Coordinates of C-alpha atoms in Angstrom, one line a residue:
M95 CA 0.0 -0.3 -0.4
P96 CA 1.3 2.9 -1.0
A97 CA 0.6 4.9 2.0
E98 CA 3.2 7.8 2.2
R99 CA 2.5 8.6 -2.0
I100 CA -1.1 8.8 -1.0
G101 CA -0.8 11.0 1.6
Q102 CA 1.3 13.5 -0.5
L103 CA -1.2 13.7 -3.4
L104 CA -4.2 14.3 0.1
D105 CA -1.7 17.4 1.2
L106 CA -1.4 18.5 -2.6
A107 CA -5.6 19.0 -2.4
A108 CA -5.8 20.2 0.8
A109 CA -3.4 22.8 0.3
H110 CA -5.6 23.7 -3.4
R111 CA -8.8 23.4 -1.6
A112 CA -10.2 20.0 -2.7
D113 CA -13.1 18.6 -1.2
L114 CA -12.6 15.3 -3.3
A115 CA -9.3 13.3 -4.4
V116 CA -10.0 10.7 -7.2
F117 CA -7.1 8.4 -8.2
P118 CA -7.8 5.9 -11.7
E119 CA -9.4 2.8 -12.0
G120 CA -6.9 0.3 -10.6
Y121 CA -4.9 2.5 -7.4
P122 CA -3.9 0.9 -5.3
F123 CA -4.8 -2.3 -6.0
I124 CA -4.0 -2.9 -9.4
V125 CA -3.0 -6.5 -11.1
S126 CA -0.7 -6.2 -13.5
S127 CA -0.9 -10.1 -14.4
E128 CA -2.6 -12.4 -15.1
E129 CA -0.8 -14.4 -12.4
A130 CA -1.1 -12.0 -9.6
V131 CA -3.2 -12.3 -6.9
P132 CA -5.5 -9.6 -5.8
P133 CA -5.9 -8.9 -2.4
R134 CA -8.9 -10.0 -0.4
L135 CA -11.3 -7.7 0.1
E136 CA -11.4 -7.3 4.1
Q137 CA -7.3 -7.4 3.7
A138 CA -8.1 -3.9 1.2
K139 CA -10.5 -2.9 3.4
A140 CA -8.2 -2.7 6.7
D141 CA -5.4 -1.4 4.2
L142 CA -7.5 2.0 3.6
E143 CA -8.6 2.3 6.5
A144 CA -4.6 1.7 8.2
L145 CA -4.0 5.3 6.1
P146 CA -3.5 8.1 8.1
A147 CA -6.5 10.0 8.2
H148 CA -7.0 13.0 6.2
P149 CA -10.0 15.6 5.6
V150 CA -9.6 15.3 1.8
A151 CA -12.2 12.4 0.6
C152 CA -10.8 10.2 -1.7
I153 CA -11.4 7.3 -3.9
L154 CA -9.6 4.3 -4.4
G155 CA -9.8 0.5 -5.3
G156 CA -8.8 -1.7 -7.7
Y157 CA -9.1 -5.4 -8.2
V158 CA -10.1 -7.9 -4.7
M159 CA -11.0 -11.1 -3.7
E160 CA -14.0 -11.5 -2.1
R161 CA -13.8 -15.1 -0.7
D162 CA -13.3 -16.9 -4.0
T163 CA -14.6 -14.3 -6.3
P164 CA -12.7 -11.5 -8.0
R165 CA -14.0 -8.0 -8.0
N166 CA -13.4 -4.3 -9.2
A167 CA -14.0 -2.3 -6.6
S168 CA -13.7 1.3 -6.0
F169 CA -14.0 3.0 -2.3
L170 CA -14.6 6.2 -0.5
I171 CA -12.4 7.2 2.8
H172 CA -12.9 9.9 4.9
Q173 CA -10.8 10.9 7.9
G174 CA -10.2 7.6 8.5
H175 CA -14.1 6.0 7.7
L176 CA -14.0 3.7 5.1
H177 CA -17.7 3.7 2.8
E178 CA -19.4 0.9 1.7
P179 CA -17.6 -0.7 -1.5
Y180 CA -19.2 0.2 -4.9
F181 CA -18.8 -3.0 -7.5
K182 CA -18.4 -2.6 -11.3
R183 CA -21.4 -3.8 -13.0
V184 CA -20.4 -3.9 -16.5
R185 CA -17.4 -5.9 -17.9
W186 CA -15.2 -4.5 -20.6
Q187 CA -14.0 -7.1 -23.4
D188 CA -12.4 -10.6 -21.4
E189 CA -12.6 -8.5 -17.7
Q190 CA -13.2 -10.8 -15.7
F191 CA -14.6 -10.4 -12.3
E192 CA -18.1 -10.7 -10.7
P193 CA -20.2 -7.9 -11.4
G194 CA -22.0 -5.7 -9.1
T195 CA -25.8 -5.3 -9.1
A196 CA -26.8 -2.0 -7.9
L197 CA -25.1 2.0 -8.0
L198 CA -25.1 3.5 -4.5
R199 CA -24.3 6.8 -3.2
W200 CA -22.2 8.1 -0.7
R201 CA -22.3 11.0 1.5
W202 CA -19.7 12.9 3.6
N203 CA -20.1 16.5 5.3
D204 CA -21.7 18.2 3.0
H205 CA -20.9 16.6 -0.2
Q206 CA -22.4 13.4 -1.7
V207 CA -21.6 11.5 -5.5
I208 CA -22.4 8.4 -7.0
P209 CA -19.3 6.3 -8.1
L210 CA -19.2 4.1 -11.5
I211 CA -15.6 2.3 -13.2
C212 CA -14.9 2.7 -16.6
A213 CA -17.4 0.9 -18.6
D214 CA -20.5 1.0 -16.6
V215 CA -20.7 4.8 -18.4
C216 CA -20.4 3.5 -22.1
V217 CA -22.2 0.3 -21.8
P218 CA -23.4 1.6 -25.6
W219 CA -20.2 0.3 -26.5
N220 CA -22.6 -3.6 -25.7
E221 CA -25.0 -4.5 -27.6
P222 CA -28.1 -2.7 -26.2
D223 CA -29.8 -4.7 -23.6
G224 CA -31.1 -2.0 -21.3
R225 CA -28.6 -1.8 -18.6
T226 CA -28.0 2.1 -19.6
A227 CA -31.5 3.0 -19.1
Q228 CA -31.6 1.1 -15.8
M229 CA -28.5 2.0 -14.7
L230 CA -29.6 5.9 -15.3
G231 CA -32.3 5.6 -13.7
E232 CA -30.5 4.2 -10.8
A233 CA -28.6 7.5 -10.4
I234 CA -31.6 9.8 -11.5
A235 CA -33.2 8.2 -8.2
L236 CA -30.4 8.3 -5.9
G237 CA -29.9 11.9 -6.5
A238 CA -27.9 12.5 -9.3
G239 CA -27.3 15.8 -10.4
P240 CA -25.6 19.5 -10.2
A241 CA -25.0 18.8 -6.4
C242 CA -24.9 15.0 -6.8
P243 CA -22.0 14.3 -9.4
I244 CA -21.4 11.1 -10.8
I245 CA -17.8 10.0 -10.5
V246 CA -15.8 7.9 -12.7
S247 CA -12.4 6.0 -12.2
T248 CA -11.1 4.6 -15.2
F249 CA -7.4 3.2 -16.6
G250 CA -9.4 3.6 -20.5
A251 CA -7.9 6.0 -23.7
D252 CA -8.7 7.4 -25.9
L253 CA -11.4 9.9 -23.2
R254 CA -11.0 13.1 -25.7
T255 CA -12.6 11.4 -28.4
S256 CA -16.0 10.3 -29.1
Y257 CA -15.7 6.8 -28.5
W258 CA -15.8 7.7 -24.8
T259 CA -17.7 12.0 -24.9
A260 CA -21.0 10.9 -26.7
P261 CA -22.2 7.9 -23.5
L262 CA -20.3 10.3 -20.9
R263 CA -22.5 13.5 -22.2
A264 CA -25.7 11.4 -22.5
W265 CA -25.0 10.1 -18.8
A266 CA -24.7 14.2 -17.6
R267 CA -27.7 15.4 -20.3
A268 CA -30.0 12.3 -18.5
C269 CA -29.2 12.8 -15.2
N270 CA -28.4 16.9 -14.9
A271 CA -25.1 15.8 -13.0
P272 CA -21.7 17.0 -13.9
V273 CA -19.2 14.0 -15.0
L274 CA -16.2 13.7 -13.2
V275 CA -13.7 11.2 -15.3
A276 CA -10.5 10.1 -13.5
A277 CA -7.8 8.6 -15.7
I278 CA -3.9 7.6 -16.3
A279 CA -2.4 10.1 -17.7
G280 CA 0.8 8.1 -19.7
A281 CA -0.3 5.6 -22.3
S282 CA 0.9 1.6 -21.2
C283 CA 3.9 0.0 -23.8
R284 CA 1.6 -3.4 -23.2
Q285 CA -1.7 -3.1 -26.1
F286 CA -4.7 -5.0 -26.4
D287 CA -6.6 -5.8 -30.1
E288 CA -10.4 -4.0 -30.4
G289 CA -11.9 -3.2 -33.6
D290 CA -9.5 -3.1 -36.5
G291 CA -6.1 -1.9 -34.9
E292 CA -4.4 -1.9 -31.6
R293 CA -4.3 0.4 -28.5
A294 CA -2.8 0.7 -25.5
Y295 CA -4.1 1.9 -21.8
G296 CA -4.4 5.2 -20.9
G297 CA -3.7 8.3 -22.3
G298 CA -5.4 11.2 -20.4
G299 CA -8.0 12.9 -21.0
S300 CA -9.6 13.2 -17.3
G301 CA -11.9 16.0 -16.8
M302 CA -15.3 17.3 -16.2
Y303 CA -18.4 16.8 -18.4
W304 CA -21.2 18.5 -18.0
V305 CA -24.3 20.3 -19.9
E306 CA -25.4 23.7 -18.7
G307 CA -28.0 26.0 -20.4
G308 CA -28.0 23.4 -23.1
R309 CA -24.8 23.5 -24.0
D310 CA -22.3 20.6 -23.5
R311 CA -19.6 22.3 -21.5
V312 CA -15.5 19.9 -21.0
W313 CA -13.4 21.2 -18.7
P314 CA -10.0 21.4 -19.0
K315 CA -9.4 22.2 -22.9
A316 CA -8.2 18.3 -24.3
A317 CA -4.7 20.1 -25.4
D318 CA -4.6 20.4 -21.1
S319 CA -6.1 17.3 -19.8
V320 CA -3.2 14.5 -20.4
D321 CA 0.3 15.5 -19.1
P322 CA 1.2 13.8 -15.2
A323 CA -1.1 16.0 -13.3
M324 CA -3.1 16.8 -10.6
Y325 CA -6.5 18.2 -12.2
V326 CA -8.5 20.4 -9.5
L327 CA -11.9 21.0 -10.7
D328 CA -15.0 23.2 -10.0
T329 CA -18.1 21.2 -10.2
D330 CA -20.1 25.6 -9.6
H331 CA -17.5 26.9 -12.9
P332 CA -16.9 25.3 -15.9
Q333 CA -13.0 26.2 -14.9
S334 CA -9.8 23.9 -13.6
L335 CA -6.4 24.0 -12.5
R336 CA -3.4 22.0 -13.6
V337 CA -0.7 21.4 -10.4
P338 CA 2.0 19.9 -11.4
L339 CA 3.5 17.1 -9.4
D340 CA 7.3 17.8 -10.0
A341 CA 7.7 18.6 -6.3
L342 CA 6.7 15.1 -5.3
A343 CA 8.6 13.4 -8.3
H344 CA 11.8 12.3 -5.6
A345 CA 9.2 12.5 -2.6

């Protein structure tokens, strides 16, 4: 568990008055190879609860084992309190895990968010089967809206192309909610097959998607969203601040 680095990043977020820090899908419980064994769910919870209590809430997660079943999970932790985990609902390609069965809403202080993981928000990539309408309905029933953003952790690629932006904007429009996406800045050396070609994992594109006054709003701009950095996003106004991580590079 990279507790020291997580603490450094939360301190940096606090210095910029952030309420929530969101880490990309798989951090810190990344599974780097098919032979790697994810941590047990209870051990993952214990590791997160052992982090020093911090005033900035954060979303972390990755692959865990619930008894003998692999799951892809997100956790919210704030001031040492670990909330109920969210389990990814939608498999991507041949991803192997047991899907979750329901969305949930996390609340802390005066804040609330609805978490999703990667392909959850992009069910339209798959054959239509009613899941998009079902999950949108769940999100709306849980209170998704201007004061309850939807948070998407991902390890995906091409986040600023229509491959992603079409479903992201569909969620933002349907729920009248900001949709925040936290992704991997760098592109992987390892590639995967999709369609007629090969693509890399990651590649940046983190940002906030919203429809305001009938107009799509996306910030930061695509050219400003791909460098390794912390992006401080404001859900009240279409603006952002890019905070370089140079100061932490050798910490």
